[in-house]
Short mmCIF file of N, CA and C and ligand atoms in Angstrom, two decimals:
data_model
loop_
_atom_site.label_atom_id
_atom_site.label_comp_id
_atom_site.label_asym_id
_atom_site.label_seq_id
_atom_site.Cartn_x
_atom_site.Cartn_y
_atom_site.Cartn_z
N UNK A 1 72.51 79.38 163.05
CA UNK A 1 72.55 79.29 161.57
C UNK A 1 73.76 80.05 161.04
N UNK A 2 74.44 79.43 160.06
CA UNK A 2 75.58 80.12 159.44
C UNK A 2 75.37 80.17 157.92
N UNK A 3 75.57 81.35 157.38
CA UNK A 3 75.29 81.54 155.95
C UNK A 3 76.52 82.13 155.28
N UNK A 4 76.82 81.61 154.11
CA UNK A 4 77.96 82.11 153.32
C UNK A 4 77.45 82.63 151.98
N UNK A 5 77.92 83.82 151.59
CA UNK A 5 77.69 84.30 150.23
C UNK A 5 79.01 84.21 149.49
N UNK A 6 78.97 83.68 148.30
CA UNK A 6 80.14 83.73 147.42
C UNK A 6 79.75 84.62 146.25
N UNK A 7 80.45 85.74 146.12
CA UNK A 7 80.02 86.74 145.14
C UNK A 7 81.15 87.14 144.19
N UNK A 8 80.73 87.67 143.04
CA UNK A 8 81.63 88.38 142.15
C UNK A 8 80.91 89.67 141.77
N UNK A 9 81.59 90.80 141.99
CA UNK A 9 80.92 92.09 141.79
C UNK A 9 81.93 93.04 141.14
N UNK A 10 82.30 92.72 139.92
CA UNK A 10 83.48 93.35 139.31
C UNK A 10 83.18 94.65 138.56
N UNK A 11 81.93 94.89 138.17
CA UNK A 11 81.65 96.06 137.32
C UNK A 11 81.71 97.35 138.15
N UNK A 12 80.74 97.56 139.00
CA UNK A 12 80.77 98.76 139.85
C UNK A 12 80.42 98.46 141.32
N UNK A 13 80.34 97.16 141.67
CA UNK A 13 80.06 96.82 143.07
C UNK A 13 78.58 96.74 143.40
N UNK A 14 77.72 96.67 142.40
CA UNK A 14 76.26 96.60 142.65
C UNK A 14 75.88 95.35 143.44
N UNK A 15 76.44 94.22 143.04
CA UNK A 15 76.04 92.95 143.67
C UNK A 15 76.52 92.91 145.12
N UNK A 16 77.69 93.51 145.36
CA UNK A 16 78.18 93.56 146.75
C UNK A 16 77.22 94.38 147.62
N UNK A 17 76.71 95.48 147.07
CA UNK A 17 75.76 96.31 147.85
C UNK A 17 74.51 95.52 148.22
N UNK A 18 74.01 94.75 147.26
CA UNK A 18 72.83 93.91 147.52
C UNK A 18 73.17 92.83 148.54
N UNK A 19 74.35 92.24 148.39
CA UNK A 19 74.78 91.20 149.35
C UNK A 19 74.86 91.78 150.76
N UNK A 20 75.39 93.00 150.87
CA UNK A 20 75.51 93.61 152.20
C UNK A 20 74.14 93.93 152.80
N UNK A 21 73.19 94.32 151.95
CA UNK A 21 71.83 94.56 152.44
C UNK A 21 71.21 93.25 152.94
N UNK A 22 71.38 92.18 152.17
CA UNK A 22 70.84 90.87 152.59
C UNK A 22 71.45 90.43 153.92
N UNK A 23 72.72 90.79 154.11
CA UNK A 23 73.47 90.31 155.28
C UNK A 23 73.16 91.13 156.53
N UNK A 24 72.41 92.22 156.36
CA UNK A 24 72.25 93.15 157.48
C UNK A 24 71.67 92.50 158.74
N UNK A 25 70.61 91.73 158.57
CA UNK A 25 69.97 91.10 159.74
C UNK A 25 70.11 89.59 159.72
N UNK A 26 71.18 89.10 159.13
CA UNK A 26 71.35 87.65 159.00
C UNK A 26 72.80 87.29 159.30
N UNK A 27 73.03 86.05 159.79
CA UNK A 27 74.39 85.64 160.17
C UNK A 27 75.22 85.25 158.94
N UNK A 28 75.65 86.25 158.21
CA UNK A 28 76.25 86.01 156.89
C UNK A 28 77.73 86.37 156.86
N UNK A 29 78.52 85.54 156.20
CA UNK A 29 79.90 85.87 155.83
C UNK A 29 79.89 86.08 154.32
N UNK A 30 80.47 87.20 153.87
CA UNK A 30 80.54 87.45 152.43
C UNK A 30 81.96 87.19 151.95
N UNK A 31 82.10 86.31 150.95
CA UNK A 31 83.42 86.00 150.40
C UNK A 31 83.42 86.30 148.91
N UNK A 32 84.47 86.96 148.45
CA UNK A 32 84.63 87.17 147.01
C UNK A 32 85.11 85.86 146.39
N UNK A 33 84.64 85.56 145.22
CA UNK A 33 85.03 84.32 144.56
C UNK A 33 86.55 84.25 144.38
N UNK A 34 87.19 85.40 144.26
CA UNK A 34 88.64 85.45 144.03
C UNK A 34 89.48 85.39 145.29
N UNK A 35 88.82 85.37 146.46
CA UNK A 35 89.61 85.50 147.69
C UNK A 35 90.55 84.31 147.84
N UNK A 36 91.68 84.57 148.45
CA UNK A 36 92.76 83.59 148.50
C UNK A 36 92.36 82.33 149.27
N UNK A 37 91.66 82.53 150.39
CA UNK A 37 91.33 81.35 151.20
C UNK A 37 89.96 80.81 150.79
N UNK A 38 89.94 79.57 150.41
CA UNK A 38 88.69 78.96 149.97
C UNK A 38 87.89 78.51 151.19
N UNK A 39 86.65 78.99 151.34
CA UNK A 39 85.88 78.60 152.52
C UNK A 39 85.49 77.12 152.48
N UNK A 40 85.36 76.55 153.68
CA UNK A 40 84.90 75.17 153.76
C UNK A 40 83.37 75.20 153.83
N UNK A 41 82.72 74.77 152.77
CA UNK A 41 81.26 74.88 152.69
C UNK A 41 80.56 74.07 153.77
N UNK A 42 81.24 73.06 154.29
CA UNK A 42 80.61 72.23 155.32
C UNK A 42 80.34 73.01 156.60
N UNK A 43 80.99 74.18 156.74
CA UNK A 43 80.78 75.01 157.93
C UNK A 43 79.48 75.81 157.86
N UNK A 44 78.78 75.76 156.73
CA UNK A 44 77.64 76.66 156.53
C UNK A 44 76.34 75.89 156.26
N UNK A 45 75.24 76.46 156.76
CA UNK A 45 73.93 75.84 156.54
C UNK A 45 73.37 76.22 155.18
N UNK A 46 73.63 77.47 154.77
CA UNK A 46 73.10 77.96 153.48
C UNK A 46 74.24 78.66 152.74
N UNK A 47 74.34 78.41 151.45
CA UNK A 47 75.34 79.12 150.63
C UNK A 47 74.60 79.83 149.49
N UNK A 48 74.83 81.14 149.39
CA UNK A 48 74.23 81.94 148.31
C UNK A 48 75.29 82.31 147.29
N UNK A 49 74.95 82.17 146.02
CA UNK A 49 75.87 82.56 144.95
C UNK A 49 75.31 83.78 144.23
N UNK A 50 76.12 84.84 144.07
CA UNK A 50 75.62 86.04 143.40
C UNK A 50 76.68 86.76 142.60
N UNK A 51 76.25 87.37 141.52
CA UNK A 51 77.16 88.23 140.73
C UNK A 51 76.34 89.15 139.85
N UNK A 52 77.03 90.07 139.18
CA UNK A 52 76.40 90.80 138.10
C UNK A 52 76.16 89.85 136.95
N UNK A 53 75.33 90.31 136.01
CA UNK A 53 75.10 89.51 134.80
C UNK A 53 75.96 90.12 133.70
N UNK A 54 76.82 89.30 133.13
CA UNK A 54 77.73 89.75 132.09
C UNK A 54 77.46 88.92 130.82
N UNK A 55 77.03 89.61 129.79
CA UNK A 55 76.67 88.93 128.54
C UNK A 55 75.66 87.80 128.80
N UNK A 56 74.65 88.14 129.58
CA UNK A 56 73.53 87.22 129.79
C UNK A 56 73.75 86.14 130.83
N UNK A 57 74.93 86.15 131.47
CA UNK A 57 75.21 85.06 132.42
C UNK A 57 75.82 85.58 133.72
N UNK A 58 75.75 84.75 134.76
CA UNK A 58 76.54 85.03 135.96
C UNK A 58 78.03 85.00 135.58
N UNK A 59 78.84 85.60 136.42
CA UNK A 59 80.29 85.58 136.22
C UNK A 59 80.77 84.14 135.99
N UNK A 60 81.63 83.97 135.01
CA UNK A 60 82.12 82.62 134.66
C UNK A 60 82.74 81.91 135.86
N UNK A 61 83.33 82.68 136.77
CA UNK A 61 83.96 82.04 137.94
C UNK A 61 82.91 81.47 138.89
N UNK A 62 81.77 82.15 138.98
CA UNK A 62 80.67 81.65 139.82
C UNK A 62 80.11 80.36 139.18
N UNK A 63 79.96 80.38 137.88
CA UNK A 63 79.43 79.19 137.19
C UNK A 63 80.41 78.01 137.35
N UNK A 64 81.69 78.33 137.21
CA UNK A 64 82.70 77.27 137.37
C UNK A 64 82.67 76.69 138.79
N UNK A 65 82.50 77.60 139.76
CA UNK A 65 82.42 77.16 141.15
C UNK A 65 81.25 76.19 141.32
N UNK A 66 80.10 76.54 140.75
CA UNK A 66 78.91 75.68 140.86
C UNK A 66 79.15 74.35 140.15
N UNK A 67 79.82 74.42 139.01
CA UNK A 67 80.09 73.18 138.26
C UNK A 67 80.95 72.22 139.07
N UNK A 68 81.82 72.78 139.90
CA UNK A 68 82.75 71.94 140.65
C UNK A 68 82.23 71.50 142.02
N UNK A 69 80.99 71.89 142.35
CA UNK A 69 80.45 71.49 143.66
C UNK A 69 80.24 69.99 143.71
N UNK A 70 80.58 69.41 144.84
CA UNK A 70 80.31 67.98 144.96
C UNK A 70 78.84 67.80 145.37
N UNK A 71 78.34 66.62 145.17
CA UNK A 71 76.96 66.32 145.53
C UNK A 71 76.70 66.54 147.01
N UNK A 72 77.75 66.33 147.81
CA UNK A 72 77.53 66.29 149.26
C UNK A 72 77.58 67.67 149.92
N UNK A 73 78.44 68.59 149.40
CA UNK A 73 78.62 69.86 150.11
C UNK A 73 77.44 70.79 149.89
N UNK A 74 77.16 71.61 150.92
CA UNK A 74 76.20 72.71 150.83
C UNK A 74 74.88 72.33 150.16
N UNK A 75 74.07 71.51 150.82
CA UNK A 75 72.81 71.13 150.17
C UNK A 75 71.84 72.28 149.95
N UNK A 76 71.88 73.30 150.85
CA UNK A 76 70.90 74.40 150.74
C UNK A 76 71.57 75.64 150.16
N UNK A 77 71.05 76.07 149.03
CA UNK A 77 71.68 77.19 148.34
C UNK A 77 70.62 78.18 147.84
N UNK A 78 71.07 79.34 147.40
CA UNK A 78 70.19 80.26 146.68
C UNK A 78 71.03 81.08 145.72
N UNK A 79 70.34 81.83 144.86
CA UNK A 79 71.02 82.53 143.76
C UNK A 79 70.54 83.98 143.71
N UNK A 80 71.47 84.89 143.45
CA UNK A 80 71.04 86.28 143.21
C UNK A 80 71.92 86.93 142.14
N UNK A 81 71.40 88.05 141.63
CA UNK A 81 72.15 88.76 140.60
C UNK A 81 71.67 90.21 140.54
N UNK A 82 72.52 91.06 139.98
CA UNK A 82 72.09 92.41 139.58
C UNK A 82 72.41 92.55 138.10
N UNK A 83 71.61 93.36 137.42
CA UNK A 83 71.84 93.48 135.97
C UNK A 83 71.20 94.75 135.43
N UNK A 84 71.55 95.05 134.21
CA UNK A 84 70.96 96.21 133.54
C UNK A 84 69.46 96.03 133.32
N UNK A 85 69.08 94.84 132.91
CA UNK A 85 67.65 94.59 132.62
C UNK A 85 66.86 94.30 133.89
N UNK A 86 67.51 93.73 134.89
CA UNK A 86 66.80 93.31 136.10
C UNK A 86 65.91 92.10 135.90
N UNK A 87 66.07 91.46 134.77
CA UNK A 87 65.23 90.30 134.45
C UNK A 87 65.80 89.04 135.11
N UNK A 88 65.64 88.98 136.43
CA UNK A 88 66.38 87.95 137.15
C UNK A 88 65.77 86.56 137.01
N UNK A 89 64.46 86.47 136.69
CA UNK A 89 63.88 85.14 136.45
C UNK A 89 64.68 84.45 135.34
N UNK A 90 64.91 85.19 134.28
CA UNK A 90 65.64 84.64 133.14
C UNK A 90 67.14 84.49 133.46
N UNK A 91 67.71 85.54 134.04
CA UNK A 91 69.16 85.56 134.28
C UNK A 91 69.62 84.47 135.26
N UNK A 92 68.80 84.21 136.29
CA UNK A 92 69.25 83.28 137.34
C UNK A 92 68.97 81.81 137.00
N UNK A 93 68.10 81.58 136.03
CA UNK A 93 67.65 80.21 135.77
C UNK A 93 68.78 79.23 135.42
N UNK A 94 69.71 79.60 134.54
CA UNK A 94 70.76 78.61 134.22
C UNK A 94 71.57 78.18 135.44
N UNK A 95 71.86 79.12 136.33
CA UNK A 95 72.63 78.76 137.53
C UNK A 95 71.78 77.91 138.47
N UNK A 96 70.51 78.25 138.59
CA UNK A 96 69.61 77.44 139.43
C UNK A 96 69.53 76.01 138.87
N UNK A 97 69.37 75.90 137.56
CA UNK A 97 69.29 74.56 136.95
C UNK A 97 70.58 73.78 137.18
N UNK A 98 71.70 74.48 137.09
CA UNK A 98 72.99 73.82 137.33
C UNK A 98 73.06 73.29 138.77
N UNK A 99 72.63 74.14 139.71
CA UNK A 99 72.68 73.71 141.12
C UNK A 99 71.75 72.52 141.36
N UNK A 100 70.58 72.57 140.74
CA UNK A 100 69.63 71.45 140.91
C UNK A 100 70.24 70.17 140.35
N UNK A 101 70.98 70.30 139.24
CA UNK A 101 71.61 69.11 138.65
C UNK A 101 72.68 68.54 139.57
N UNK A 102 73.11 69.37 140.53
CA UNK A 102 74.11 68.91 141.53
C UNK A 102 73.42 68.50 142.83
N UNK A 103 72.14 68.25 142.75
CA UNK A 103 71.34 67.82 143.91
C UNK A 103 71.24 68.86 145.02
N UNK A 104 71.32 70.14 144.65
CA UNK A 104 71.16 71.19 145.67
C UNK A 104 69.68 71.57 145.78
N UNK A 105 69.31 71.98 147.00
CA UNK A 105 67.96 72.50 147.20
C UNK A 105 68.07 74.01 147.10
N UNK A 106 67.44 74.59 146.09
CA UNK A 106 67.57 76.03 145.86
C UNK A 106 66.43 76.74 146.59
N UNK A 107 66.81 77.51 147.62
CA UNK A 107 65.81 78.10 148.53
C UNK A 107 65.22 79.40 148.01
N UNK A 108 65.79 79.94 146.93
CA UNK A 108 65.22 81.19 146.41
C UNK A 108 66.09 81.80 145.33
N UNK A 109 65.52 82.83 144.71
CA UNK A 109 66.20 83.52 143.62
C UNK A 109 65.85 84.99 143.72
N UNK A 110 66.87 85.85 143.68
CA UNK A 110 66.64 87.29 143.83
C UNK A 110 67.45 88.05 142.81
N UNK A 111 66.91 89.19 142.41
CA UNK A 111 67.68 90.07 141.53
C UNK A 111 67.04 91.43 141.45
N UNK A 112 67.79 92.38 140.96
CA UNK A 112 67.22 93.71 140.73
C UNK A 112 67.99 94.43 139.63
N UNK A 113 67.35 95.48 139.13
CA UNK A 113 68.02 96.37 138.18
C UNK A 113 69.15 97.08 138.90
N UNK A 114 70.21 97.35 138.18
CA UNK A 114 71.33 98.06 138.81
C UNK A 114 72.07 98.89 137.77
N UNK A 115 72.80 99.85 138.29
CA UNK A 115 73.54 100.78 137.43
C UNK A 115 74.43 100.00 136.45
N UNK A 116 74.40 100.45 135.21
CA UNK A 116 75.15 99.76 134.15
C UNK A 116 75.78 100.81 133.25
N UNK A 117 77.09 100.84 133.23
CA UNK A 117 77.76 101.80 132.34
C UNK A 117 78.65 101.07 131.35
N UNK A 118 78.25 99.85 131.03
CA UNK A 118 79.05 99.07 130.09
C UNK A 118 78.75 99.49 128.65
N UNK A 119 79.78 99.45 127.82
CA UNK A 119 79.63 99.63 126.38
C UNK A 119 78.92 100.92 126.01
N UNK A 120 77.88 100.83 125.18
CA UNK A 120 77.22 102.05 124.69
C UNK A 120 76.58 102.88 125.80
N UNK A 121 76.23 102.22 126.93
CA UNK A 121 75.58 102.96 128.03
C UNK A 121 76.51 104.00 128.64
N UNK A 122 77.82 103.76 128.47
CA UNK A 122 78.81 104.70 129.01
C UNK A 122 78.62 106.08 128.36
N UNK A 123 78.25 106.07 127.09
CA UNK A 123 78.10 107.32 126.34
C UNK A 123 77.00 108.21 126.91
N UNK A 124 76.00 107.59 127.51
CA UNK A 124 74.89 108.36 128.09
C UNK A 124 75.01 108.47 129.61
N UNK A 125 76.20 108.14 130.13
CA UNK A 125 76.43 108.24 131.58
C UNK A 125 75.89 107.06 132.36
N UNK A 126 75.53 105.98 131.64
CA UNK A 126 75.02 104.78 132.31
C UNK A 126 73.51 104.78 132.43
N UNK A 127 72.95 103.59 132.66
CA UNK A 127 71.50 103.46 132.88
C UNK A 127 71.24 102.99 134.31
N UNK A 128 70.00 103.16 134.75
CA UNK A 128 69.57 102.77 136.12
C UNK A 128 70.39 103.49 137.19
N UNK A 129 70.59 104.78 137.00
CA UNK A 129 71.36 105.54 138.01
C UNK A 129 70.67 105.46 139.36
N UNK A 130 71.45 105.30 140.41
CA UNK A 130 70.88 105.25 141.76
C UNK A 130 70.39 103.87 142.16
N UNK A 131 70.48 102.89 141.27
CA UNK A 131 70.09 101.52 141.62
C UNK A 131 71.36 100.69 141.89
N UNK A 132 71.35 99.77 142.83
CA UNK A 132 70.23 99.49 143.72
C UNK A 132 69.95 100.66 144.66
N UNK A 133 68.65 100.78 145.04
CA UNK A 133 68.24 101.87 145.93
C UNK A 133 67.61 101.28 147.21
N UNK A 134 67.08 102.16 148.05
CA UNK A 134 66.55 101.69 149.35
C UNK A 134 65.46 100.63 149.17
N UNK A 135 64.65 100.80 148.14
CA UNK A 135 63.59 99.83 147.88
C UNK A 135 64.21 98.45 147.55
N UNK A 136 65.26 98.46 146.74
CA UNK A 136 65.95 97.20 146.41
C UNK A 136 66.56 96.57 147.67
N UNK A 137 67.16 97.41 148.52
CA UNK A 137 67.79 96.87 149.74
C UNK A 137 66.73 96.25 150.66
N UNK A 138 65.56 96.92 150.76
CA UNK A 138 64.48 96.36 151.58
C UNK A 138 64.03 95.02 151.04
N UNK A 139 63.86 94.96 149.71
CA UNK A 139 63.43 93.70 149.09
C UNK A 139 64.48 92.61 149.33
N UNK A 140 65.75 93.00 149.27
CA UNK A 140 66.84 92.03 149.49
C UNK A 140 66.78 91.48 150.93
N UNK A 141 66.51 92.38 151.90
CA UNK A 141 66.42 91.93 153.30
C UNK A 141 65.24 90.99 153.50
N UNK A 142 64.10 91.34 152.89
CA UNK A 142 62.90 90.50 153.02
C UNK A 142 63.16 89.14 152.35
N UNK A 143 63.83 89.18 151.20
CA UNK A 143 64.17 87.93 150.52
C UNK A 143 65.01 87.03 151.44
N UNK A 144 66.00 87.63 152.09
CA UNK A 144 66.90 86.84 152.95
C UNK A 144 66.12 86.21 154.10
N UNK A 145 65.16 86.96 154.64
CA UNK A 145 64.32 86.40 155.71
C UNK A 145 63.56 85.18 155.19
N UNK A 146 63.06 85.28 153.95
CA UNK A 146 62.29 84.16 153.39
C UNK A 146 63.19 82.94 153.15
N UNK A 147 64.43 83.20 152.76
CA UNK A 147 65.38 82.08 152.56
C UNK A 147 65.63 81.37 153.89
N UNK A 148 65.84 82.15 154.95
CA UNK A 148 66.12 81.54 156.25
C UNK A 148 64.90 80.76 156.75
N UNK A 149 63.71 81.31 156.51
CA UNK A 149 62.49 80.63 156.90
C UNK A 149 62.34 79.30 156.15
N UNK A 150 62.61 79.35 154.85
CA UNK A 150 62.50 78.12 154.04
C UNK A 150 63.51 77.08 154.51
N UNK A 151 64.70 77.55 154.87
CA UNK A 151 65.72 76.62 155.38
C UNK A 151 65.21 75.94 156.66
N UNK A 152 64.64 76.75 157.56
CA UNK A 152 64.16 76.18 158.83
C UNK A 152 63.11 75.12 158.56
N UNK A 153 62.23 75.37 157.61
CA UNK A 153 61.18 74.39 157.30
C UNK A 153 61.77 73.16 156.60
N UNK A 154 62.71 73.38 155.68
CA UNK A 154 63.26 72.26 154.89
C UNK A 154 64.20 71.38 155.72
N UNK A 155 64.92 71.98 156.65
CA UNK A 155 65.96 71.23 157.38
C UNK A 155 65.43 70.64 158.69
N UNK A 156 64.13 70.73 158.93
CA UNK A 156 63.52 70.21 160.16
C UNK A 156 63.85 68.74 160.39
C1 FMN B 201 80.95 93.26 130.51
C2 FMN B 201 79.55 93.54 130.95
C3 FMN B 201 78.50 92.85 130.36
C4 FMN B 201 77.18 93.06 130.78
N1 FMN B 201 76.17 92.33 130.21
C5 FMN B 201 74.89 92.50 130.64
C6 FMN B 201 73.84 91.72 130.10
O1 FMN B 201 74.03 90.86 129.24
N2 FMN B 201 72.57 91.94 130.57
C7 FMN B 201 72.30 92.89 131.53
O2 FMN B 201 71.15 93.05 131.90
N3 FMN B 201 73.29 93.63 132.07
C8 FMN B 201 74.57 93.46 131.67
N4 FMN B 201 75.60 94.19 132.23
C9 FMN B 201 75.28 95.11 133.36
C10 FMN B 201 75.61 94.46 134.71
O3 FMN B 201 74.95 93.21 134.84
C11 FMN B 201 75.18 95.35 135.87
O4 FMN B 201 75.77 96.61 135.81
C12 FMN B 201 75.49 94.66 137.21
O5 FMN B 201 74.80 95.30 138.25
C13 FMN B 201 76.97 94.64 137.50
O6 FMN B 201 77.16 94.07 138.75
P1 FMN B 201 78.49 94.32 139.61
O7 FMN B 201 78.67 95.81 139.77
O8 FMN B 201 78.21 93.63 140.90
O9 FMN B 201 79.60 93.66 138.85
C14 FMN B 201 76.91 94.01 131.81
C15 FMN B 201 77.98 94.73 132.38
C16 FMN B 201 79.28 94.50 131.97
C17 FMN B 201 80.41 95.26 132.61
#
């Protein structure tokens, strides 16, 4: 099995930390959305898209990437995010809906609260200090196992 994460983690690197936890026991390559060489999605069984939530949405580059996906590439995908609120059901839904509209099978959705020092939060030294934490990393690893299991069942 080969898995690719395409991430954007521009605020303080929270999403990258979660991506690295997910990748710990899984055959994952992590690529930044900005990286010079564009990966060939056909080389991967599962592609995960993740970023921080900025003004209620995934990074615009991640959304643009999803908008440009062809119907044929990367049928099995999943979505993750980190955010100040940690309300990932709400935050991830637009990207999940977009992927479904591109005929992708979305194997899961993950998110957690994470350190946020944007705007007014900077004045108080940021919120959610210490997040993501060990508990978040464990949940991320368990989530990744469930994604791989779902892939095995779906791709039989
Ligand atoms: C410009 C900006 C806008 C943000 N907007 C939101 C938001 O609308 N909702 C939220 O819950 N968190 C928001 N945050 C907090 C980030 O989602 C959070 O810190 C996230 O973990 C950043 O991920 P990253 O370090 O991987 O970029 C915002 C942060 C920045 C810098």
